[in-house]
Structure formats: C-alpha cells, structure tokens
PDB file of C-alpha atoms and ligand atoms in Angstrom:
ATOM      1  CA  MET A1381     -25.801 -48.868  -3.286  1.00  0.00           C
ATOM      2  CA  LYS A1382     -22.221 -47.260  -2.704  1.00  0.00           C
ATOM      3  CA  LYS A1383     -22.615 -44.103  -0.900  1.00  0.00           C
ATOM      4  CA  VAL A1384     -20.604 -41.351  -2.667  1.00  0.00           C
ATOM      5  CA  LEU A1385     -20.140 -37.730  -1.642  1.00  0.00           C
ATOM      6  CA  LEU A1386     -18.425 -34.867  -3.586  1.00  0.00           C
ATOM      7  CA  SER A1387     -17.354 -31.504  -2.072  1.00  0.00           C
ATOM      8  CA  VAL A1388     -16.795 -28.744  -4.538  1.00  0.00           C
ATOM      9  CA  LEU A1389     -14.372 -26.188  -3.314  1.00  0.00           C
ATOM     10  CA  ALA A1390     -12.036 -23.290  -4.608  1.00  0.00           C
ATOM     11  CA  HIS A1391      -8.563 -23.414  -3.104  1.00  0.00           C
ATOM     12  CA  PRO A1392      -6.073 -25.852  -1.393  1.00  0.00           C
ATOM     13  CA  ASP A1393      -6.961 -25.627   2.409  1.00  0.00           C
ATOM     14  CA  ASP A1394     -10.726 -24.800   1.979  1.00  0.00           C
ATOM     15  CA  GLU A1395     -11.200 -28.709   2.467  1.00  0.00           C
ATOM     16  CA  SER A1396      -9.258 -28.741   5.803  1.00  0.00           C
ATOM     17  CA  PHE A1397     -10.047 -25.341   7.404  1.00  0.00           C
ATOM     18  CA  GLY A1398     -13.489 -25.750   6.515  1.00  0.00           C
ATOM     19  CA  MET A1399     -15.672 -28.980   6.274  1.00  0.00           C
ATOM     20  CA  GLY A1400     -12.591 -31.419   6.585  1.00  0.00           C
ATOM     21  CA  GLY A1401     -14.173 -33.008   9.608  1.00  0.00           C
ATOM     22  CA  THR A1402     -17.160 -34.035   7.788  1.00  0.00           C
ATOM     23  CA  LEU A1403     -15.132 -35.395   4.862  1.00  0.00           C
ATOM     24  CA  ALA A1404     -12.871 -37.373   7.088  1.00  0.00           C
ATOM     25  CA  LYS A1405     -16.032 -38.697   8.960  1.00  0.00           C
ATOM     26  CA  TYR A1406     -17.597 -40.048   5.800  1.00  0.00           C
ATOM     27  CA  ALA A1407     -14.369 -41.472   4.461  1.00  0.00           C
ATOM     28  CA  ALA A1408     -13.920 -43.260   7.803  1.00  0.00           C
ATOM     29  CA  GLN A1409     -17.575 -44.792   7.383  1.00  0.00           C
ATOM     30  CA  GLY A1410     -16.289 -46.329   3.847  1.00  0.00           C
ATOM     31  CA  VAL A1411     -18.004 -43.648   1.855  1.00  0.00           C
ATOM     32  CA  ASP A1412     -16.360 -42.674  -1.460  1.00  0.00           C
ATOM     33  CA  VAL A1413     -15.563 -39.099  -0.697  1.00  0.00           C
ATOM     34  CA  HIS A1414     -14.395 -36.852  -3.726  1.00  0.00           C
ATOM     35  CA  LEU A1415     -13.161 -33.154  -3.781  1.00  0.00           C
ATOM     36  CA  ILE A1416     -13.030 -31.024  -6.687  1.00  0.00           C
ATOM     37  CA  CYS A1417     -10.755 -28.085  -6.163  1.00  0.00           C
ATOM     38  CA  ALA A1418     -10.993 -25.214  -8.784  1.00  0.00           C
ATOM     39  CA  THR A1419      -7.714 -23.651  -8.172  1.00  0.00           C
ATOM     40  CA  ARG A1420      -4.050 -24.025  -6.930  1.00  0.00           C
ATOM     41  CA  GLY A1421      -4.202 -21.151  -4.457  1.00  0.00           C
ATOM     42  CA  GLU A1422      -1.768 -19.167  -6.526  1.00  0.00           C
ATOM     43  CA  ALA A1423      -2.749 -15.830  -4.689  1.00  0.00           C
ATOM     44  CA  GLY A1424      -2.193 -17.033  -1.122  1.00  0.00           C
ATOM     45  CA  GLU A1425       0.583 -15.283   0.557  1.00  0.00           C
ATOM     46  CA  VAL A1426       3.712 -17.710   1.229  1.00  0.00           C
ATOM     47  CA  ASP A1427       6.679 -16.875   3.406  1.00  0.00           C
ATOM     48  CA  PRO A1428       9.891 -17.783   1.280  1.00  0.00           C
ATOM     49  CA  GLU A1429      10.938 -20.421   3.540  1.00  0.00           C
ATOM     50  CA  TYR A1430       8.032 -22.627   2.777  1.00  0.00           C
ATOM     51  CA  LEU A1431       8.894 -22.270  -0.960  1.00  0.00           C
ATOM     52  CA  GLU A1432      12.182 -23.848  -0.794  1.00  0.00           C
ATOM     53  CA  GLY A1433      12.115 -26.955  -3.271  1.00  0.00           C
ATOM     54  CA  PHE A1434       9.108 -25.423  -5.015  1.00  0.00           C
ATOM     55  CA  SER A1435       9.100 -23.606  -8.295  1.00  0.00           C
ATOM     56  CA  SER A1436       5.964 -21.935  -7.452  1.00  0.00           C
ATOM     57  CA  ILE A1437       3.232 -21.114  -4.916  1.00  0.00           C
ATOM     58  CA  ALA A1438       0.794 -23.288  -7.046  1.00  0.00           C
ATOM     59  CA  GLU A1439       3.176 -26.198  -6.959  1.00  0.00           C
ATOM     60  CA  LEU A1440       3.713 -25.805  -3.255  1.00  0.00           C
ATOM     61  CA  ARG A1441       0.026 -25.542  -2.271  1.00  0.00           C
ATOM     62  CA  GLU A1442      -0.741 -28.467  -4.642  1.00  0.00           C
ATOM     63  CA  GLN A1443       1.533 -30.646  -2.526  1.00  0.00           C
ATOM     64  CA  GLU A1444       0.037 -29.223   0.528  1.00  0.00           C
ATOM     65  CA  LEU A1445      -3.354 -30.270  -0.665  1.00  0.00           C
ATOM     66  CA  SER A1446      -2.457 -33.871  -1.597  1.00  0.00           C
ATOM     67  CA  CYS A1447      -0.779 -34.229   1.878  1.00  0.00           C
ATOM     68  CA  ALA A1448      -4.277 -33.096   3.514  1.00  0.00           C
ATOM     69  CA  VAL A1449      -6.400 -35.261   1.234  1.00  0.00           C
ATOM     70  CA  GLU A1450      -4.344 -38.325   2.193  1.00  0.00           C
ATOM     71  CA  GLN A1451      -4.789 -37.270   5.741  1.00  0.00           C
ATOM     72  CA  LEU A1452      -8.424 -37.009   5.442  1.00  0.00           C
ATOM     73  CA  GLY A1453      -8.683 -40.409   3.840  1.00  0.00           C
ATOM     74  CA  ILE A1454     -10.529 -39.125   0.611  1.00  0.00           C
ATOM     75  CA  LYS A1455     -10.020 -39.728  -2.806  1.00  0.00           C
ATOM     76  CA  PRO A1456      -7.129 -38.118  -4.789  1.00  0.00           C
ATOM     77  CA  VAL A1457      -8.238 -34.538  -5.652  1.00  0.00           C
ATOM     78  CA  HIS A1458      -9.820 -33.437  -9.005  1.00  0.00           C
ATOM     79  CA  LEU A1459      -8.133 -30.244  -9.858  1.00  0.00           C
ATOM     80  CA  LEU A1460      -9.591 -27.780 -12.260  1.00  0.00           C
ATOM     81  CA  SER A1461      -7.268 -25.329 -14.125  1.00  0.00           C
ATOM     82  CA  TYR A1462      -8.437 -21.923 -13.049  1.00  0.00           C
ATOM     83  CA  ARG A1463      -6.233 -19.371 -11.300  1.00  0.00           C
ATOM     84  CA  ASP A1464      -7.028 -18.221  -7.687  1.00  0.00           C
ATOM     85  CA  SER A1465      -8.695 -14.724  -8.018  1.00  0.00           C
ATOM     86  CA  GLY A1466      -7.306 -13.329  -4.687  1.00  0.00           C
ATOM     87  CA  MET A1467      -9.669 -11.326  -2.522  1.00  0.00           C
ATOM     88  CA  THR A1468     -11.885  -8.479  -3.841  1.00  0.00           C
ATOM     89  CA  GLY A1469      -9.883  -5.676  -5.091  1.00  0.00           C
ATOM     90  CA  SER A1470      -6.637  -7.479  -5.498  1.00  0.00           C
ATOM     91  CA  ARG A1471      -4.518  -7.463  -8.526  1.00  0.00           C
ATOM     92  CA  ASP A1472      -5.075 -11.148  -8.999  1.00  0.00           C
ATOM     93  CA  ASN A1473      -8.728 -10.223  -9.904  1.00  0.00           C
ATOM     94  CA  GLU A1474      -7.417  -8.967 -13.220  1.00  0.00           C
ATOM     95  CA  ASN A1475      -5.535 -12.176 -14.406  1.00  0.00           C
ATOM     96  CA  PRO A1476      -7.461 -13.509 -17.312  1.00  0.00           C
ATOM     97  CA  ARG A1477      -7.277 -17.202 -15.975  1.00  0.00           C
ATOM     98  CA  ALA A1478      -8.686 -16.044 -12.701  1.00  0.00           C
ATOM     99  CA  LEU A1479     -11.606 -18.241 -11.742  1.00  0.00           C
ATOM    100  CA  MET A1480     -13.934 -15.152 -11.095  1.00  0.00           C
ATOM    101  CA  ASN A1481     -13.458 -14.226 -14.721  1.00  0.00           C
ATOM    102  CA  ALA A1482     -14.411 -17.395 -16.275  1.00  0.00           C
ATOM    103  CA  PRO A1483     -17.851 -18.030 -17.779  1.00  0.00           C
ATOM    104  CA  LEU A1484     -20.115 -19.537 -15.090  1.00  0.00           C
ATOM    105  CA  GLU A1485     -21.688 -21.918 -17.459  1.00  0.00           C
ATOM    106  CA  GLN A1486     -18.158 -23.200 -18.584  1.00  0.00           C
ATOM    107  CA  VAL A1487     -17.290 -24.034 -14.935  1.00  0.00           C
ATOM    108  CA  ALA A1488     -20.574 -25.665 -14.124  1.00  0.00           C
ATOM    109  CA  GLY A1489     -20.052 -27.669 -17.181  1.00  0.00           C
ATOM    110  CA  GLU A1490     -16.854 -28.986 -15.983  1.00  0.00           C
ATOM    111  CA  ILE A1491     -18.331 -29.855 -12.500  1.00  0.00           C
ATOM    112  CA  ALA A1492     -21.413 -31.396 -14.085  1.00  0.00           C
ATOM    113  CA  GLU A1493     -19.068 -33.782 -16.012  1.00  0.00           C
ATOM    114  CA  TYR A1494     -17.340 -34.877 -12.929  1.00  0.00           C
ATOM    115  CA  ILE A1495     -20.681 -35.261 -11.330  1.00  0.00           C
ATOM    116  CA  ARG A1496     -21.787 -37.779 -13.990  1.00  0.00           C
ATOM    117  CA  LYS A1497     -18.518 -39.771 -13.807  1.00  0.00           C
ATOM    118  CA  ILE A1498     -18.333 -39.875  -9.850  1.00  0.00           C
ATOM    119  CA  LYS A1499     -22.369 -40.361  -9.296  1.00  0.00           C
ATOM    120  CA  PRO A1500     -22.438 -38.699  -5.646  1.00  0.00           C
ATOM    121  CA  GLN A1501     -25.793 -38.952  -3.930  1.00  0.00           C
ATOM    122  CA  VAL A1502     -24.570 -35.787  -1.796  1.00  0.00           C
ATOM    123  CA  VAL A1503     -22.939 -32.622  -3.080  1.00  0.00           C
ATOM    124  CA  LEU A1504     -21.395 -30.118  -0.724  1.00  0.00           C
ATOM    125  CA  THR A1505     -19.976 -26.619  -1.381  1.00  0.00           C
ATOM    126  CA  PHE A1506     -19.747 -23.131   0.169  1.00  0.00           C
ATOM    127  CA  ASP A1507     -22.818 -21.090   1.291  1.00  0.00           C
ATOM    128  CA  PRO A1508     -24.110 -18.192  -0.810  1.00  0.00           C
ATOM    129  CA  ILE A1509     -21.686 -15.588   0.785  1.00  0.00           C
ATOM    130  CA  GLY A1510     -18.601 -18.373   0.339  1.00  0.00           C
ATOM    131  CA  GLY A1511     -18.188 -18.352   4.006  1.00  0.00           C
ATOM    132  CA  TYR A1512     -16.317 -15.038   4.144  1.00  0.00           C
ATOM    133  CA  ARG A1513     -17.140 -13.493   0.880  1.00  0.00           C
ATOM    134  CA  HIS A1514     -14.023 -14.390  -1.152  1.00  0.00           C
ATOM    135  CA  PRO A1515     -15.041 -14.263  -4.906  1.00  0.00           C
ATOM    136  CA  ASP A1516     -13.770 -17.813  -5.634  1.00  0.00           C
ATOM    137  CA  HIS A1517     -15.975 -19.050  -2.966  1.00  0.00           C
ATOM    138  CA  ILE A1518     -18.992 -17.364  -4.035  1.00  0.00           C
ATOM    139  CA  PHE A1519     -18.345 -18.209  -7.544  1.00  0.00           C
ATOM    140  CA  ILE A1520     -17.898 -21.932  -6.922  1.00  0.00           C
ATOM    141  CA  HIS A1521     -21.127 -21.889  -4.763  1.00  0.00           C
ATOM    142  CA  GLN A1522     -22.944 -20.680  -7.944  1.00  0.00           C
ATOM    143  CA  ALA A1523     -21.065 -23.007 -10.185  1.00  0.00           C
ATOM    144  CA  ALA A1524     -21.707 -26.110  -8.031  1.00  0.00           C
ATOM    145  CA  THR A1525     -25.275 -25.270  -7.675  1.00  0.00           C
ATOM    146  CA  ARG A1526     -25.668 -24.868 -11.424  1.00  0.00           C
ATOM    147  CA  ALA A1527     -23.701 -28.063 -12.086  1.00  0.00           C
ATOM    148  CA  PHE A1528     -26.069 -29.977  -9.646  1.00  0.00           C
ATOM    149  CA  SER A1529     -29.069 -29.773 -12.002  1.00  0.00           C
ATOM    150  CA  LEU A1530     -26.827 -29.499 -15.215  1.00  0.00           C
ATOM    151  CA  ALA A1531     -25.653 -33.015 -14.528  1.00  0.00           C
ATOM    152  CA  GLY A1532     -29.061 -34.409 -14.402  1.00  0.00           C
ATOM    153  CA  ASP A1533     -30.325 -32.385 -17.440  1.00  0.00           C
ATOM    154  CA  ALA A1534     -30.663 -34.612 -20.653  1.00  0.00           C
ATOM    155  CA  ASP A1535     -30.042 -31.384 -22.757  1.00  0.00           C
ATOM    156  CA  PHE A1536     -26.558 -31.004 -21.110  1.00  0.00           C
ATOM    157  CA  LYS A1537     -24.514 -33.024 -23.552  1.00  0.00           C
ATOM    158  CA  SER A1538     -21.332 -34.616 -22.470  1.00  0.00           C
ATOM    159  CA  GLU A1539     -19.083 -37.783 -22.401  1.00  0.00           C
ATOM    160  CA  SER A1540     -21.278 -39.458 -19.640  1.00  0.00           C
ATOM    161  CA  PRO A1541     -25.017 -40.101 -19.407  1.00  0.00           C
ATOM    162  CA  ALA A1542     -26.990 -37.837 -17.189  1.00  0.00           C
ATOM    163  CA  PHE A1543     -26.985 -38.435 -13.389  1.00  0.00           C
ATOM    164  CA  GLN A1544     -28.958 -36.452 -10.769  1.00  0.00           C
ATOM    165  CA  PRO A1545     -27.634 -36.339  -7.451  1.00  0.00           C
ATOM    166  CA  THR A1546     -30.353 -36.133  -4.782  1.00  0.00           C
ATOM    167  CA  ARG A1547     -28.840 -33.703  -1.972  1.00  0.00           C
ATOM    168  CA  LEU A1548     -27.150 -30.431  -2.132  1.00  0.00           C
ATOM    169  CA  PHE A1549     -25.889 -28.726   0.945  1.00  0.00           C
ATOM    170  CA  TYR A1550     -24.041 -25.510   1.748  1.00  0.00           C
ATOM    171  CA  HIS A1551     -21.549 -25.402   4.452  1.00  0.00           C
ATOM    172  CA  THR A1552     -22.090 -22.338   6.698  1.00  0.00           C
ATOM    173  CA  ILE A1553     -19.960 -20.820   9.456  1.00  0.00           C
ATOM    174  CA  PRO A1554     -21.520 -20.782  12.992  1.00  0.00           C
ATOM    175  CA  LYS A1555     -22.693 -17.137  13.292  1.00  0.00           C
ATOM    176  CA  TYR A1556     -22.013 -16.952  17.239  1.00  0.00           C
ATOM    177  CA  PHE A1557     -18.426 -17.912  16.525  1.00  0.00           C
ATOM    178  CA  VAL A1558     -18.076 -14.928  14.043  1.00  0.00           C
ATOM    179  CA  ARG A1559     -19.726 -12.446  16.394  1.00  0.00           C
ATOM    180  CA  PHE A1560     -17.717 -13.536  19.385  1.00  0.00           C
ATOM    181  CA  ASN A1561     -14.582 -13.038  17.406  1.00  0.00           C
ATOM    182  CA  VAL A1562     -15.355  -9.555  16.377  1.00  0.00           C
ATOM    183  CA  GLY A1563     -16.047  -8.737  19.879  1.00  0.00           C
ATOM    184  CA  LEU A1564     -12.845 -10.296  21.126  1.00  0.00           C
ATOM    185  CA  LEU A1565     -10.830  -8.454  18.273  1.00  0.00           C
ATOM    186  CA  LYS A1566     -12.165  -5.178  19.337  1.00  0.00           C
ATOM    187  CA  LEU A1567     -11.342  -5.843  22.919  1.00  0.00           C
ATOM    188  CA  LEU A1568      -7.911  -6.725  21.984  1.00  0.00           C
ATOM    189  CA  GLY A1569      -7.642  -3.303  20.000  1.00  0.00           C
ATOM    190  CA  LYS A1570      -7.409  -5.143  16.741  1.00  0.00           C
ATOM    191  CA  ASP A1571      -9.449  -4.387  13.393  1.00  0.00           C
ATOM    192  CA  PRO A1572     -12.214  -7.084  12.770  1.00  0.00           C
ATOM    193  CA  THR A1573     -12.390  -6.103   9.016  1.00  0.00           C
ATOM    194  CA  LYS A1574      -8.711  -7.011   8.500  1.00  0.00           C
ATOM    195  CA  TYR A1575      -8.658 -10.417   9.845  1.00  0.00           C
ATOM    196  CA  GLY A1576      -6.610 -13.677   8.903  1.00  0.00           C
ATOM    197  CA  ARG A1577      -3.203 -14.377   7.803  1.00  0.00           C
ATOM    198  CA  ASN A1578      -3.439 -12.115   4.658  1.00  0.00           C
ATOM    199  CA  LYS A1579      -5.528  -9.477   6.448  1.00  0.00           C
ATOM    200  CA  ASP A1580      -8.270  -9.771   3.815  1.00  0.00           C
ATOM    201  CA  ILE A1581     -11.344 -11.210   5.730  1.00  0.00           C
ATOM    202  CA  ASP A1582     -13.829  -8.777   7.053  1.00  0.00           C
ATOM    203  CA  LEU A1583     -15.358 -10.588   9.878  1.00  0.00           C
ATOM    204  CA  THR A1584     -18.135  -7.710  10.122  1.00  0.00           C
ATOM    205  CA  GLN A1585     -19.627  -8.951   6.681  1.00  0.00           C
ATOM    206  CA  MET A1586     -19.702 -12.436   7.835  1.00  0.00           C
ATOM    207  CA  VAL A1587     -22.739 -12.282  10.044  1.00  0.00           C
ATOM    208  CA  VAL A1588     -25.549 -13.465   7.796  1.00  0.00           C
ATOM    209  CA  GLU A1589     -27.981 -15.720   9.226  1.00  0.00           C
ATOM    210  CA  PHE A1590     -28.466 -18.980   7.192  1.00  0.00           C
ATOM    211  CA  PRO A1591     -30.959 -21.697   8.481  1.00  0.00           C
ATOM    212  CA  ILE A1592     -29.209 -24.705   9.494  1.00  0.00           C
ATOM    213  CA  HIS A1593     -30.556 -28.173   8.499  1.00  0.00           C
ATOM    214  CA  ALA A1594     -27.856 -30.598   9.246  1.00  0.00           C
ATOM    215  CA  ARG A1595     -24.973 -30.585  11.838  1.00  0.00           C
ATOM    216  CA  ILE A1596     -22.340 -33.296  11.572  1.00  0.00           C
ATOM    217  CA  ASN A1597     -20.317 -33.993  14.490  1.00  0.00           C
ATOM    218  CA  TYR A1598     -16.861 -35.202  13.778  1.00  0.00           C
ATOM    219  CA  ASN A1599     -15.650 -35.451  17.408  1.00  0.00           C
ATOM    220  CA  LYS A1600     -13.885 -38.739  16.526  1.00  0.00           C
ATOM    221  CA  GLU A1601     -12.123 -37.268  13.487  1.00  0.00           C
ATOM    222  CA  LYS A1602     -11.119 -34.016  15.086  1.00  0.00           C
ATOM    223  CA  ASP A1603      -7.524 -35.143  15.066  1.00  0.00           C
ATOM    224  CA  ILE A1604      -7.657 -36.246  11.497  1.00  0.00           C
ATOM    225  CA  LYS A1605      -8.879 -32.775  10.624  1.00  0.00           C
ATOM    226  CA  ALA A1606      -6.191 -30.941  12.648  1.00  0.00           C
ATOM    227  CA  ALA A1607      -3.534 -33.071  10.781  1.00  0.00           C
ATOM    228  CA  ALA A1608      -4.988 -32.263   7.467  1.00  0.00           C
ATOM    229  CA  ALA A1609      -4.956 -28.502   8.583  1.00  0.00           C
ATOM    230  CA  ARG A1610      -1.111 -28.780   9.475  1.00  0.00           C
ATOM    231  CA  CYS A1611      -0.504 -29.913   5.928  1.00  0.00           C
ATOM    232  CA  HIS A1612      -1.270 -26.406   4.777  1.00  0.00           C
ATOM    233  CA  ALA A1613       1.714 -25.027   6.667  1.00  0.00           C
ATOM    234  CA  SER A1614       2.268 -22.196   4.359  1.00  0.00           C
ATOM    235  CA  GLN A1615      -1.228 -20.906   5.141  1.00  0.00           C
ATOM    236  CA  GLY A1616      -0.926 -21.043   8.712  1.00  0.00           C
ATOM    237  CA  GLY A1617      -2.247 -24.441   9.266  1.00  0.00           C
ATOM    238  CA  ALA A1618      -0.300 -25.420  12.167  1.00  0.00           C
ATOM    239  CA  ARG A1619      -1.248 -22.470  14.165  1.00  0.00           C
ATOM    240  CA  LEU A1620      -4.973 -22.841  13.691  1.00  0.00           C
ATOM    241  CA  THR A1621      -4.965 -26.075  15.564  1.00  0.00           C
ATOM    242  CA  ARG A1622      -3.016 -25.488  18.727  1.00  0.00           C
ATOM    243  CA  GLY A1623      -2.607 -23.231  21.664  1.00  0.00           C
ATOM    244  CA  PHE A1624      -4.998 -20.459  22.364  1.00  0.00           C
ATOM    245  CA  MET A1625      -6.995 -20.496  18.915  1.00  0.00           C
ATOM    246  CA  LYS A1626      -7.897 -24.385  19.704  1.00  0.00           C
ATOM    247  CA  VAL A1627      -9.140 -23.727  23.262  1.00  0.00           C
ATOM    248  CA  LEU A1628     -10.827 -20.651  22.009  1.00  0.00           C
ATOM    249  CA  ALA A1629     -12.598 -22.657  19.153  1.00  0.00           C
ATOM    250  CA  TRP A1630     -13.674 -25.219  21.613  1.00  0.00           C
ATOM    251  CA  LEU A1631     -15.043 -22.869  24.289  1.00  0.00           C
ATOM    252  CA  LEU A1632     -17.049 -21.051  21.440  1.00  0.00           C
ATOM    253  CA  GLY A1633     -18.992 -24.146  21.019  1.00  0.00           C
ATOM    254  CA  ALA A1634     -17.464 -25.006  17.672  1.00  0.00           C
ATOM    255  CA  ARG A1635     -17.358 -28.393  19.262  1.00  0.00           C
ATOM    256  CA  PHE A1636     -16.211 -30.413  16.436  1.00  0.00           C
ATOM    257  CA  ALA A1637     -19.329 -30.070  14.395  1.00  0.00           C
ATOM    258  CA  ASP A1638     -20.050 -28.762  10.766  1.00  0.00           C
ATOM    259  CA  GLN A1639     -23.413 -26.890  10.029  1.00  0.00           C
ATOM    260  CA  PHE A1640     -25.088 -27.270   6.647  1.00  0.00           C
ATOM    261  CA  MET A1641     -27.776 -25.454   4.918  1.00  0.00           C
ATOM    262  CA  GLN A1642     -29.775 -27.834   2.662  1.00  0.00           C
ATOM    263  CA  ALA A1643     -30.705 -26.415  -0.793  1.00  0.00           C
ATOM    264  CA  VAL A1644     -32.105 -29.724  -2.457  1.00  0.00           C
ATOM    265  CA  PRO A1645     -34.504 -31.221  -1.708  1.00  0.00           C
ATOM    266  CA  GLU A1646     -36.509 -28.736   0.195  1.00  0.00           C
ATOM    267  CA  PRO A1647     -35.599 -29.245   3.777  1.00  0.00           C
ATOM    268  CA  SER A1648     -38.337 -29.881   6.334  1.00  0.00           C
ATOM    269  CA  PRO A1649     -38.277 -27.239   8.969  1.00  0.00           C
ATOM    270  CA  LEU A1650     -37.339 -28.085  12.720  1.00  0.00           C
ATOM    271  CA  ILE A1651     -35.399 -31.105  11.912  1.00  0.00           C
ATOM    272  CA  ILE A1652     -31.697 -30.853  12.155  1.00  0.00           C
ATOM    273  CA  LYS A1653     -30.191 -33.774  10.352  1.00  0.00           C
ATOM    274  CA  LYS A1654     -27.298 -35.616  11.823  1.00  0.00           C
ATOM    275  CA  ASP A1655     -26.472 -37.424   8.551  1.00  0.00           C
ATOM    276  CA  LEU A1656     -26.038 -35.942   5.101  1.00  0.00           C
ATOM    277  CA  PHE A1657     -27.455 -39.180   3.517  1.00  0.00           C
ATOM    278  CA  SER A1658     -30.392 -39.660   5.670  1.00  0.00           C
TER     279      SER A1658
HETATM  280 ZN1  LIG B2890     -10.603 -20.633  -0.111  1.00  0.00          ZN
END
C-alpha cells in the first residue's frame, strides 16, 4: 500500500519553521506527503521591500509557501480560505473571516473531506498549545483532531466515502530548548515574553511538558529544511538558518530531530518511535 502522510497547519511558514525536516524526510523516501494550510498568513508583519511585485501580504506569502513546498519535495499545498487571526489581542482577531471565528465543525468538515480524498495513514498537526499558543495553531489542532475521527465516521456525509487514518501525532517543541532560550534572553537583558519577529511570542508560556512518543531524525534533510525556511524570507526565514541561531540550535540539541506526541492509537509508554508509520 502506498504510504501517505498529511500535515494540517495554519500559516505559510508553519511547515518549514516547524516539522519541515520530517516532511522532507518522508517525501525523500517516496511517501506522498500532503499539506493543508488553513490561511495565507495575512496577519504576518512584512517589510515593504518584500512586497514589491505583490498586491498583498497574502499573495506574497502564498508564493513563499509554494517555494517552500517545492523545496521540501511534497505535493502542492491544499489551501483553505480562512484568514490569519493574528496573535491573541491583535485587531486581526476581529475579522469575521479570521480562522478563530469560524465554526470548528465547519473547518473540521473541510479537513475531513481532504482526508477522505487523500487517504493518509498518518496525520500530523500542532500540539494542544499550538507550539507557542497562537490562536490559529490551537484552532487547527482542535479541527484536525476532530477531522481525524470525522473522516472515518459513516454518519459524516460528504462527496467521498469514509476513510479512517490510523495514526495521529502532535508536533511538539523540545522544552529544554525553550527553557534555555528564556534564560539566555534574560541574560541578554531581553524580554522572553516578547520574542520573535513580531514580538508576539511569550516563551515563558511555552514550557508545557507533553510526552514524546516519536522522534524523527532528519539529519540527512537538514539542508532541504533550511532551503525551505529561506523561501519565507519575509518572515525572517534566512536569519533562522544561519550564523549564531544555527550554532545555538545545534548546541541545544535540537539536533535535526522533530518530536511528536502520539494521540491515536493509544501509545505504548517507554518506546520512542523512530518512524511515524511503524
Ligand atoms: Zn503559524
């Protein structure tokens, strides 16, 4: 049987700054790797120089996403039509098209429809805190989790017959990495509650311990992931993969491996998988 993997994420750049190494690894092995992206990243901050030749941030970021997808070697992206909600408290939250304002059941239904067509054995999404508590990440975590069971539910009526994927994993950020960064920022006299390009990431809220059931090494695909991240130049993708940050990430033991918590089926404790399909 053809191996198929589906990753369900919220914004252009989530795939490359997050689990891109894992996606590239499976694509390199001949697995059909699909990506659903719920928004076009409209709320991202973009320096005017990057917008030249584009009519909107959405158009620019969609183009950056196609570039990244091509680098990763995965299938063309499946874009949903919601709007980036921005970080909690931003004005983008109020937009009626914002993902966070959509009915969860509706978004889950759209994702379930894709699952029935794509027929992945493995589905990946954010962890319950959405990595760093972005409202869209948390929403997509919930919608993808709901869609996972909806796809196999005969009572859910759609164009395609029911299909039940067998494995659901949540990507989770190594907590030692977060703790180290909080300490380092404090040492440098910086505020760990206002981290990142848009100063909207509170690192101190990210130290939640989730169990790890799979660790996927992508040492061989690390350059592919870096190339995909560079596609997201408007979001600082070039900076993330060179110089000090690169050395730091390596020293911290983010040694080119992604960590996943297994939601379905019930994981067996004490075993850390090296393959999401095993
Ligand atoms: Zn995101």
